[in-house]
Amino acid sequence: MAAEWSVLLLTCQPGGCVSAFQQELEARRLRGGLGPRPPPLLLAVEDPWARLGSGGATLNALLVAAEHLSARAGCTVVSSDVLREARILILHMGRDFSFDDCGRAFTCLPVEEPGAPAEAVVCNLDSLLATMTHRLCVGSPPGVWICSTDMLLTVPSAPGIDWDGFQGVRVIAVPGSQAYARNHGVYLADEQGLVRNIIYKGTEAQIQQCAGPDGTVPLVCGVVFFSSDAAEQLLATHVIPPLDACTYMGLDSGAPPIQLSLFFDIVLCMAGGMTEEEFVKGGGDTSVRSARSVLWTALRAFPLSMACIPGASYDYMTTSASDHIRSLTLLPGSASHLHFCKTAHSHVDQPCLLEDGSSVTNCLLEGAVRLAAGSVMQHCHLQGPLEIGPGCLLSGLSASSSPALQGCPLRDVVLQGHHIRLRDLSCRVFTLTGRLDDWQRPAEEATYLNMPWAEFFHRTGVREGDLWDAEMPRSSRCLLNARLFPVLHACEALGLEDVLWLLAPVAVAGEWLARWRAAWRMSWEELLPCLDKAAELGARRALFFLQGQRKVRRVLLGRQDCSLLPLARSAVHEGYHEAVLSTLDEVASTAGDAGIAARALACIAEVLGCMARGEGGLRSGPAANREWALAFGRLESGDVAGGVRELAAERQKWMSRPALLVRAARHYEGAEQILVRQAVMSSCQFVTVAQAELPPLGCWVQVACPARLDLSGGWSDTPPITYEHGGAVVDVAVLVDGCRPIGARVRRIGEPELRLVSLGGMPQGEAAVELVCRELEHLRDYCQPHAPGALLKAAFICTQVVQFPSQKPLQAQLMESFGGGFEVHTWSKLPHGSGLGTSSILAGAVMASLYRAAGKAASTESLIHAVLHLEQRLTTGGGWQDQVGGLVPGIKIGRSKAQLPLRVEVEKIPVPSGFTQTLNDHLLLVYTGKTRLARNLLQDVVRNWYARLPSAVQNADALVSNAEECAQALRQGNLPLIGKCLDRYWQQKKCMAPGCEPLAVGRMMDALRPYVHGQCLAGAGGGGFLYVLTKAPRQKEALHQILAKTQGLGNFSIHSIEVDTGGFSVEVVGCDPKDGSHPREDVAV
């Protein structure tokens, strides 16, 4: 479950950065970071005044939300009625942060989220949004949630807040130690959970008074909820002076500014232990006391309750560098939904140089970069050799900073690069401080670079007069206002070395002191208003996609099972798709490996699909437009680099609108399939053909084959999965209703032509389709699966009975080699889309009979690989399990290793004596009446595999392990365990190809479930045959009666099956006995 927000608002300080933060919110909507149903209204709201306070920011944000909701409701004035059913989330960015130019909200965490739909760095804002949306606010009534972003907050997945009968306002607390509470706020609550007081930095006795039985105290964690009634009353105060000064309307009306705290000026008035006099007099100046009086009148009647969340934790982001480094290098509490990692969204050439306990986020580290434990690096592009000691925080450093860092010992320092805007001038400024330094402590008792100021002055030659004006009182002088950091120089370009010299011993420092004094310098206090947050966010984004391009290379060239689809989505959302496409082009053209190049082309198809943004039609579709023929031809000829260049050139013409993008994506998938075919056709080396006696003219060579049942592991045999992951499939050759349902026969004829005849269901049946090919041109459509006779044409080419393409005419080839042509008949008693492997087994039957009729002999292993080759030439892209199932007798497991060339190895599975008959008694086939459309299923599966969706990778692992478990169950003769494998297999098929279970099939399976050990749709699913392993033997009639009573099944039928232990048969028939030919051959030829 997730909270569904009506409005999400992010408040920020004034200063021209609101549009950058609005863009950040929109980016999160696009990449799915705001839940499955993102808020219709996303608003970054600038505070009207610089020091408005959290209370004033809340009132202003609430007014902005109500105004937008009123406009959406068609109102012409602000109406509080719009708050009745609204669910509003207000996030306050608060004050500036010393360690992140974009504030605590956008401080990046060392986190990766593999399951996220789009890849992005995870900020504290994202963590808090996830906590609020998916944990803390689930189940709450309509109202307004307000959350600070100045803390790291972790909450259990089920916080256990009771909302029954809730009224008023509720504060959220987390349990903390009394020692921690001395510098923070705590709630004093009664036994009913009603708040009596809020105590900030209380005495030991006050804090002890707040403690629970376990000794912990409820810490103020910056989260509060206002019911709709309370929010309406708070909103009503925005027109009453002096509270009107909190809103932008007050600013526009000329009201004097006022500063209010959310907790101590608004929430506190509802605390049960407060009196009106005590509350009102607690305000600072007259205007605040007046505001408190208004708030008391408006809100006092509402009960203020507290929910303290067991197992939650709260960590305020202080200005202590030690605390900040610790928070980024320690794992969060067990309640957290986040999992910190040492390297997040970073490319590191030598990860072994990053010590445990260090943290690298959104970085590109080239060469030897050593990072010690207890150090943090964020948003840096650095080139080694570099060595960063312990206790360091490095942020915002570019590759040009690397020379200055080389040979410079860093330890316990904070080194940051900043984007600064001085009116129309943009520049980079570097700041350097010590881990132990305090920004605001008076210089006389403070440190700089972890040493007393006096020691720093002595080491460097810097004087107090260089840093502070003479008229500034000594008690006011501190690190915050020390003009340490060079910004501009009249003659020199400034860089990182202009602050690093401050670490140097006096002998070296002298060389830099004059240059430093000549520069115009600013203090951190002066720099803060000049920070260019938009430029900083843009630089982080650019670095993220730069390291993302390295990730693309690393994943593809390393053949890693890591999905690049989330990165592709982000690149499209944020305008970096061209950079990613260029990287993919480069990998595809230079990899020198067909498998890697194919995956790169598939990734390009994904980027194009993402660019269409769900418009433009279905991803699966035709891919034979003539405009792409030149590129395809280059790929077919083996010129991968040239083909990729032509593809990229053609792609540019198809980028203007979604429909063209989708069609371009289809053609990239078509190009990828060319390379897959070339990879699979490496299996040709395992096809060996020997010479045999040429049967007499007119004698038929007839082959009859069983069907196959796939008991587990299917899809793992499908290219490219089978050679990138490795496959294992358990198959059974079966007779259907007592016969071998698939067959072919071939004979030589006197005429130099090819007669191709499909007989429908029986060898003696009427011809359903008949073709005659007399010219090579008639074979040209052999690679179009739906063309008449395509499979038979491909068989002639793949067996090399016919050479195509060739300068020699077809008739000349036939007469020279065979003294005539060939006639081929094929049949299948199984319906189209049966799921029993018909087309592949039929291909095997045709090739076996054709080899024999042409005077050649091929082993069963050769036929298995020959069919793989044929199906690639045919462009159907099939795997190997069907021909293994139909051409190898009995029960077996086929396997392929994760390597090229692709080789299939088959192991017959020995079963206990009599168990084959037991299987015959318990296996039944049910025809569902639904036609399977495996083509689109196959495209979807290959697409998901190339995207390396985590579910697809895990499922491929599970398919192979389930196949091995099923093989073991068969060896044991354990029917219930086999049934479990079948059921598990069906779940795996549905995971691999969602949508493969039609509603009627689901009803059928539900009706049969009590009577079977297990059941599964044969083949890819989507229709065809269902096979069931019944608990009792010989249940054909019983199951028929059960299904006949089940509504909505359509035309089903039940068929008996039995294991075919003999294998397919090859016969030479129809010869004159005088010619002495042997009428039957009982082995595979």
mmCIF file of N, CA, C and O in Angstrom, residues 1014-1079:
data_model
loop_
_atom_site.group_PDB
_atom_site.id
_atom_site.type_symbol
_atom_site.label_atom_id
_atom_site.label_comp_id
_atom_site.label_asym_id
_atom_site.label_seq_id
_atom_site.Cartn_x
_atom_site.Cartn_y
_atom_site.Cartn_z
ATOM 1 N N GLY A 1014 0.157 -32.043 -10.317
ATOM 2 C CA GLY A 1014 0.679 -30.841 -10.942
ATOM 3 C C GLY A 1014 0.165 -30.732 -12.356
ATOM 4 O O GLY A 1014 -0.325 -31.710 -12.936
ATOM 5 N N GLN A 1015 0.262 -29.518 -12.930
ATOM 6 C CA GLN A 1015 -0.240 -29.292 -14.282
ATOM 7 C C GLN A 1015 0.476 -28.090 -14.878
ATOM 8 O O GLN A 1015 0.974 -27.217 -14.166
ATOM 9 N N CYS A 1016 0.506 -28.064 -16.206
ATOM 10 C CA CYS A 1016 1.234 -26.994 -16.879
ATOM 11 C C CYS A 1016 0.789 -26.933 -18.331
ATOM 12 O O CYS A 1016 0.516 -27.974 -18.944
ATOM 13 N N LEU A 1017 0.704 -25.734 -18.891
ATOM 14 C CA LEU A 1017 0.496 -25.607 -20.326
ATOM 15 C C LEU A 1017 1.788 -25.981 -21.043
ATOM 16 O O LEU A 1017 2.877 -25.606 -20.616
ATOM 17 N N ALA A 1018 1.644 -26.743 -22.109
ATOM 18 C CA ALA A 1018 2.826 -27.174 -22.860
ATOM 19 C C ALA A 1018 3.422 -25.998 -23.618
ATOM 20 O O ALA A 1018 2.721 -25.079 -24.035
ATOM 21 N N GLY A 1019 4.738 -26.056 -23.800
ATOM 22 C CA GLY A 1019 5.429 -25.034 -24.593
ATOM 23 C C GLY A 1019 5.375 -23.674 -23.942
ATOM 24 O O GLY A 1019 5.468 -23.537 -22.721
ATOM 25 N N ALA A 1020 5.193 -22.651 -24.761
ATOM 26 C CA ALA A 1020 5.267 -21.277 -24.268
ATOM 27 C C ALA A 1020 4.033 -20.856 -23.499
ATOM 28 O O ALA A 1020 4.043 -19.833 -22.823
ATOM 29 N N GLY A 1021 2.953 -21.629 -23.586
ATOM 30 C CA GLY A 1021 1.713 -21.216 -22.943
ATOM 31 C C GLY A 1021 0.904 -20.336 -23.867
ATOM 32 O O GLY A 1021 1.196 -20.186 -25.051
ATOM 33 N N GLY A 1022 -0.148 -19.752 -23.318
ATOM 34 C CA GLY A 1022 -1.024 -18.909 -24.117
ATOM 35 C C GLY A 1022 -2.160 -19.676 -24.758
ATOM 36 O O GLY A 1022 -3.077 -19.091 -25.317
ATOM 37 N N GLY A 1023 -2.127 -20.982 -24.674
ATOM 38 C CA GLY A 1023 -3.152 -21.829 -25.279
ATOM 39 C C GLY A 1023 -2.562 -23.185 -25.589
ATOM 40 O O GLY A 1023 -1.578 -23.618 -24.975
ATOM 41 N N GLY A 1024 -3.154 -23.880 -26.566
ATOM 42 C CA GLY A 1024 -2.643 -25.201 -26.928
ATOM 43 C C GLY A 1024 -3.038 -26.248 -25.913
ATOM 44 O O GLY A 1024 -4.165 -26.261 -25.405
ATOM 45 N N PHE A 1025 -2.107 -27.151 -25.604
ATOM 46 C CA PHE A 1025 -2.402 -28.288 -24.732
ATOM 47 C C PHE A 1025 -1.959 -28.030 -23.295
ATOM 48 O O PHE A 1025 -0.881 -27.470 -23.034
ATOM 49 N N LEU A 1026 -2.811 -28.473 -22.387
ATOM 50 C CA LEU A 1026 -2.488 -28.533 -20.965
ATOM 51 C C LEU A 1026 -2.181 -29.986 -20.636
ATOM 52 O O LEU A 1026 -2.913 -30.885 -21.059
ATOM 53 N N TYR A 1027 -1.078 -30.233 -19.933
ATOM 54 C CA TYR A 1027 -0.833 -31.603 -19.497
ATOM 55 C C TYR A 1027 -0.927 -31.665 -17.985
ATOM 56 O O TYR A 1027 -0.546 -30.739 -17.278
ATOM 57 N N VAL A 1028 -1.507 -32.752 -17.508
ATOM 58 C CA VAL A 1028 -1.771 -32.905 -16.078
ATOM 59 C C VAL A 1028 -1.206 -34.243 -15.606
ATOM 60 O O VAL A 1028 -1.190 -35.234 -16.349
ATOM 61 N N LEU A 1029 -0.734 -34.245 -14.373
ATOM 62 C CA LEU A 1029 -0.249 -35.461 -13.717
ATOM 63 C C LEU A 1029 -1.258 -35.786 -12.625
ATOM 64 O O LEU A 1029 -1.284 -35.150 -11.575
ATOM 65 N N THR A 1030 -2.118 -36.749 -12.908
ATOM 66 C CA THR A 1030 -3.244 -37.011 -12.005
ATOM 67 C C THR A 1030 -2.790 -37.782 -10.766
ATOM 68 O O THR A 1030 -1.799 -38.509 -10.784
ATOM 69 N N LYS A 1031 -3.546 -37.586 -9.677
ATOM 70 C CA LYS A 1031 -3.241 -38.304 -8.439
ATOM 71 C C LYS A 1031 -3.617 -39.783 -8.561
ATOM 72 O O LYS A 1031 -2.896 -40.655 -8.073
ATOM 73 N N ALA A 1032 -4.751 -40.043 -9.219
ATOM 74 C CA ALA A 1032 -5.181 -41.430 -9.432
ATOM 75 C C ALA A 1032 -4.889 -41.819 -10.887
ATOM 76 O O ALA A 1032 -4.854 -40.960 -11.769
ATOM 77 N N PRO A 1033 -4.685 -43.100 -11.173
ATOM 78 C CA PRO A 1033 -4.394 -43.516 -12.550
ATOM 79 C C PRO A 1033 -5.646 -43.543 -13.428
ATOM 80 O O PRO A 1033 -6.767 -43.623 -12.920
ATOM 81 N N ARG A 1034 -5.401 -43.410 -14.745
ATOM 82 C CA ARG A 1034 -6.447 -43.605 -15.756
ATOM 83 C C ARG A 1034 -7.698 -42.767 -15.453
ATOM 84 O O ARG A 1034 -8.778 -43.296 -15.208
ATOM 85 N N GLN A 1035 -7.523 -41.460 -15.465
ATOM 86 C CA GLN A 1035 -8.595 -40.536 -15.063
ATOM 87 C C GLN A 1035 -9.219 -39.781 -16.241
ATOM 88 O O GLN A 1035 -9.854 -38.753 -16.040
ATOM 89 N N LYS A 1036 -9.052 -40.296 -17.446
ATOM 90 C CA LYS A 1036 -9.516 -39.552 -18.616
ATOM 91 C C LYS A 1036 -11.010 -39.229 -18.527
ATOM 92 O O LYS A 1036 -11.426 -38.076 -18.698
ATOM 93 N N GLU A 1037 -11.813 -40.230 -18.244
ATOM 94 C CA GLU A 1037 -13.269 -40.008 -18.189
ATOM 95 C C GLU A 1037 -13.650 -39.117 -17.012
ATOM 96 O O GLU A 1037 -14.511 -38.237 -17.123
ATOM 97 N N ALA A 1038 -13.000 -39.346 -15.875
ATOM 98 C CA ALA A 1038 -13.325 -38.552 -14.675
ATOM 99 C C ALA A 1038 -13.038 -37.074 -14.913
ATOM 100 O O ALA A 1038 -13.845 -36.196 -14.565
ATOM 101 N N LEU A 1039 -11.890 -36.781 -15.532
ATOM 102 C CA LEU A 1039 -11.558 -35.377 -15.777
ATOM 103 C C LEU A 1039 -12.500 -34.762 -16.805
ATOM 104 O O LEU A 1039 -12.837 -33.581 -16.721
ATOM 105 N N HIS A 1040 -12.910 -35.571 -17.770
ATOM 106 C CA HIS A 1040 -13.836 -35.062 -18.773
ATOM 107 C C HIS A 1040 -15.131 -34.623 -18.110
ATOM 108 O O HIS A 1040 -15.698 -33.560 -18.432
ATOM 109 N N GLN A 1041 -15.636 -35.414 -17.171
ATOM 110 C CA GLN A 1041 -16.874 -35.053 -16.474
ATOM 111 C C GLN A 1041 -16.701 -33.779 -15.650
ATOM 112 O O GLN A 1041 -17.590 -32.921 -15.593
ATOM 113 N N ILE A 1042 -15.527 -33.636 -15.007
ATOM 114 C CA ILE A 1042 -15.271 -32.435 -14.197
ATOM 115 C C ILE A 1042 -15.265 -31.196 -15.073
ATOM 116 O O ILE A 1042 -15.904 -30.177 -14.759
ATOM 117 N N LEU A 1043 -14.577 -31.270 -16.205
ATOM 118 C CA LEU A 1043 -14.472 -30.100 -17.073
ATOM 119 C C LEU A 1043 -15.794 -29.795 -17.773
ATOM 120 O O LEU A 1043 -16.093 -28.633 -18.069
ATOM 121 N N ALA A 1044 -16.577 -30.838 -18.057
ATOM 122 C CA ALA A 1044 -17.866 -30.620 -18.711
ATOM 123 C C ALA A 1044 -18.801 -29.795 -17.832
ATOM 124 O O ALA A 1044 -19.676 -29.088 -18.333
ATOM 125 N N LYS A 1045 -18.595 -29.875 -16.509
ATOM 126 C CA LYS A 1045 -19.451 -29.128 -15.568
ATOM 127 C C LYS A 1045 -18.913 -27.728 -15.286
ATOM 128 O O LYS A 1045 -19.544 -26.963 -14.565
ATOM 129 N N THR A 1046 -17.727 -27.415 -15.823
ATOM 130 C CA THR A 1046 -17.099 -26.121 -15.534
ATOM 131 C C THR A 1046 -17.508 -25.109 -16.597
ATOM 132 O O THR A 1046 -17.398 -25.371 -17.795
ATOM 133 N N GLN A 1047 -17.979 -23.939 -16.133
ATOM 134 C CA GLN A 1047 -18.464 -22.914 -17.055
ATOM 135 C C GLN A 1047 -17.301 -22.209 -17.769
ATOM 136 O O GLN A 1047 -16.220 -22.030 -17.221
ATOM 137 N N GLY A 1048 -17.550 -21.777 -19.019
ATOM 138 C CA GLY A 1048 -16.653 -20.882 -19.737
ATOM 139 C C GLY A 1048 -15.396 -21.511 -20.297
ATOM 140 O O GLY A 1048 -14.395 -20.813 -20.471
ATOM 141 N N LEU A 1049 -15.415 -22.814 -20.599
ATOM 142 C CA LEU A 1049 -14.204 -23.466 -21.080
ATOM 143 C C LEU A 1049 -14.125 -23.576 -22.592
ATOM 144 O O LEU A 1049 -13.051 -23.763 -23.146
ATOM 145 N N GLY A 1050 -15.229 -23.516 -23.282
ATOM 146 C CA GLY A 1050 -15.178 -23.649 -24.741
ATOM 147 C C GLY A 1050 -14.983 -25.096 -25.164
ATOM 148 O O GLY A 1050 -15.342 -26.044 -24.461
ATOM 149 N N ASN A 1051 -14.390 -25.298 -26.350
ATOM 150 C CA ASN A 1051 -14.243 -26.636 -26.925
ATOM 151 C C ASN A 1051 -12.957 -27.299 -26.463
ATOM 152 O O ASN A 1051 -11.912 -27.158 -27.085
ATOM 153 N N PHE A 1052 -13.019 -28.020 -25.373
ATOM 154 C CA PHE A 1052 -11.851 -28.745 -24.892
ATOM 155 C C PHE A 1052 -11.972 -30.206 -25.309
ATOM 156 O O PHE A 1052 -13.051 -30.696 -25.655
ATOM 157 N N SER A 1053 -10.848 -30.900 -25.271
ATOM 158 C CA SER A 1053 -10.860 -32.347 -25.494
ATOM 159 C C SER A 1053 -9.711 -32.949 -24.696
ATOM 160 O O SER A 1053 -8.715 -32.284 -24.425
ATOM 161 N N ILE A 1054 -9.866 -34.238 -24.312
ATOM 162 C CA ILE A 1054 -8.855 -34.901 -23.493
ATOM 163 C C ILE A 1054 -8.260 -36.057 -24.288
ATOM 164 O O ILE A 1054 -8.975 -36.822 -24.946
ATOM 165 N N HIS A 1055 -6.947 -36.176 -24.218
ATOM 166 C CA HIS A 1055 -6.243 -37.166 -25.016
ATOM 167 C C HIS A 1055 -5.296 -37.966 -24.135
ATOM 168 O O HIS A 1055 -4.695 -37.433 -23.191
ATOM 169 N N SER A 1056 -5.164 -39.231 -24.476
ATOM 170 C CA SER A 1056 -4.210 -40.072 -23.756
ATOM 171 C C SER A 1056 -2.827 -39.869 -24.346
ATOM 172 O O SER A 1056 -2.671 -39.593 -25.539
ATOM 173 N N ILE A 1057 -1.812 -39.987 -23.513
ATOM 174 C CA ILE A 1057 -0.429 -39.913 -23.979
ATOM 175 C C ILE A 1057 0.377 -41.003 -23.296
ATOM 176 O O ILE A 1057 0.032 -41.463 -22.207
ATOM 177 N N GLU A 1058 1.407 -41.426 -23.962
ATOM 178 C CA GLU A 1058 2.317 -42.396 -23.362
ATOM 179 C C GLU A 1058 3.741 -42.109 -23.828
ATOM 180 O O GLU A 1058 3.958 -41.578 -24.922
ATOM 181 N N VAL A 1059 4.662 -42.434 -22.960
ATOM 182 C CA VAL A 1059 6.069 -42.185 -23.262
ATOM 183 C C VAL A 1059 6.494 -43.049 -24.447
ATOM 184 O O VAL A 1059 6.247 -44.254 -24.471
ATOM 185 N N ASP A 1060 7.124 -42.418 -25.442
ATOM 186 C CA ASP A 1060 7.634 -43.138 -26.611
ATOM 187 C C ASP A 1060 9.094 -43.498 -26.356
ATOM 188 O O ASP A 1060 9.975 -42.637 -26.416
ATOM 189 N N THR A 1061 9.331 -44.729 -26.051
ATOM 190 C CA THR A 1061 10.703 -45.168 -25.740
ATOM 191 C C THR A 1061 11.456 -45.613 -26.984
ATOM 192 O O THR A 1061 12.650 -45.901 -26.917
ATOM 193 N N GLY A 1062 10.766 -45.674 -28.135
ATOM 194 C CA GLY A 1062 11.415 -46.172 -29.355
ATOM 195 C C GLY A 1062 12.092 -45.097 -30.167
ATOM 196 O O GLY A 1062 13.026 -45.364 -30.921
ATOM 197 N N GLY A 1063 11.629 -43.878 -30.059
ATOM 198 C CA GLY A 1063 12.205 -42.804 -30.858
ATOM 199 C C GLY A 1063 11.579 -42.732 -32.232
ATOM 200 O O GLY A 1063 10.750 -43.569 -32.612
ATOM 201 N N PHE A 1064 11.992 -41.716 -32.975
ATOM 202 C CA PHE A 1064 11.385 -41.546 -34.300
ATOM 203 C C PHE A 1064 11.880 -42.635 -35.252
ATOM 204 O O PHE A 1064 12.971 -43.184 -35.100
ATOM 205 N N SER A 1065 11.045 -42.936 -36.231
ATOM 206 C CA SER A 1065 11.357 -44.024 -37.167
ATOM 207 C C SER A 1065 11.652 -43.467 -38.545
ATOM 208 O O SER A 1065 11.102 -42.449 -38.954
ATOM 209 N N VAL A 1066 12.579 -44.122 -39.260
ATOM 210 C CA VAL A 1066 12.889 -43.763 -40.645
ATOM 211 C C VAL A 1066 12.666 -45.014 -41.499
ATOM 212 O O VAL A 1066 13.247 -46.068 -41.247
ATOM 213 N N GLU A 1067 11.795 -44.900 -42.491
ATOM 214 C CA GLU A 1067 11.505 -46.043 -43.370
ATOM 215 C C GLU A 1067 11.733 -45.633 -44.828
ATOM 216 O O GLU A 1067 11.422 -44.504 -45.209
ATOM 217 N N VAL A 1068 12.278 -46.574 -45.609
ATOM 218 C CA VAL A 1068 12.317 -46.405 -47.066
ATOM 219 C C VAL A 1068 11.203 -47.285 -47.621
ATOM 220 O O VAL A 1068 11.238 -48.510 -47.464
ATOM 221 N N VAL A 1069 10.186 -46.655 -48.170
ATOM 222 C CA VAL A 1069 8.983 -47.399 -48.566
ATOM 223 C C VAL A 1069 8.648 -47.092 -50.025
ATOM 224 O O VAL A 1069 9.197 -46.165 -50.622
ATOM 225 N N GLY A 1070 7.737 -47.898 -50.540
ATOM 226 C CA GLY A 1070 7.218 -47.634 -51.878
ATOM 227 C C GLY A 1070 8.146 -48.026 -53.011
ATOM 228 O O GLY A 1070 7.975 -47.553 -54.132
ATOM 229 N N CYS A 1071 9.192 -48.868 -52.727
ATOM 230 C CA CYS A 1071 10.121 -49.297 -53.772
ATOM 231 C C CYS A 1071 9.640 -50.617 -54.384
ATOM 232 O O CYS A 1071 9.009 -51.425 -53.714
ATOM 233 N N ASP A 1072 10.025 -50.793 -55.631
ATOM 234 C CA ASP A 1072 9.794 -52.107 -56.250
ATOM 235 C C ASP A 1072 10.666 -53.133 -55.538
ATOM 236 O O ASP A 1072 11.876 -52.942 -55.416
ATOM 237 N N PRO A 1073 10.092 -54.272 -55.020
ATOM 238 C CA PRO A 1073 10.898 -55.275 -54.296
ATOM 239 C C PRO A 1073 12.080 -55.780 -55.109
ATOM 240 O O PRO A 1073 13.077 -56.218 -54.547
ATOM 241 N N LYS A 1074 11.993 -55.731 -56.419
ATOM 242 C CA LYS A 1074 13.088 -56.261 -57.239
ATOM 243 C C LYS A 1074 14.378 -55.473 -57.062
ATOM 244 O O LYS A 1074 15.445 -55.963 -57.371
ATOM 245 N N ASP A 1075 14.221 -54.165 -56.582
ATOM 246 C CA ASP A 1075 15.457 -53.379 -56.522
ATOM 247 C C ASP A 1075 16.272 -53.701 -55.283
ATOM 248 O O ASP A 1075 17.387 -53.210 -55.137
ATOM 249 N N GLY A 1076 15.713 -54.572 -54.404
ATOM 250 C CA GLY A 1076 16.486 -55.058 -53.269
ATOM 251 C C GLY A 1076 16.631 -54.072 -52.144
ATOM 252 O O GLY A 1076 17.414 -54.307 -51.221
ATOM 253 N N SER A 1077 15.921 -52.946 -52.192
ATOM 254 C CA SER A 1077 16.070 -51.977 -51.107
ATOM 255 C C SER A 1077 15.477 -52.512 -49.825
ATOM 256 O O SER A 1077 14.460 -53.200 -49.827
ATOM 257 N N HIS A 1078 16.116 -52.192 -48.693
ATOM 258 C CA HIS A 1078 15.610 -52.595 -47.390
ATOM 259 C C HIS A 1078 14.427 -51.707 -47.044
ATOM 260 O O HIS A 1078 14.509 -50.483 -47.107
ATOM 261 N N PRO A 1079 13.279 -52.311 -46.688
ATOM 262 C CA PRO A 1079 12.082 -51.498 -46.506
ATOM 263 C C PRO A 1079 12.089 -50.646 -45.235
ATOM 264 O O PRO A 1079 11.272 -49.756 -45.088
#
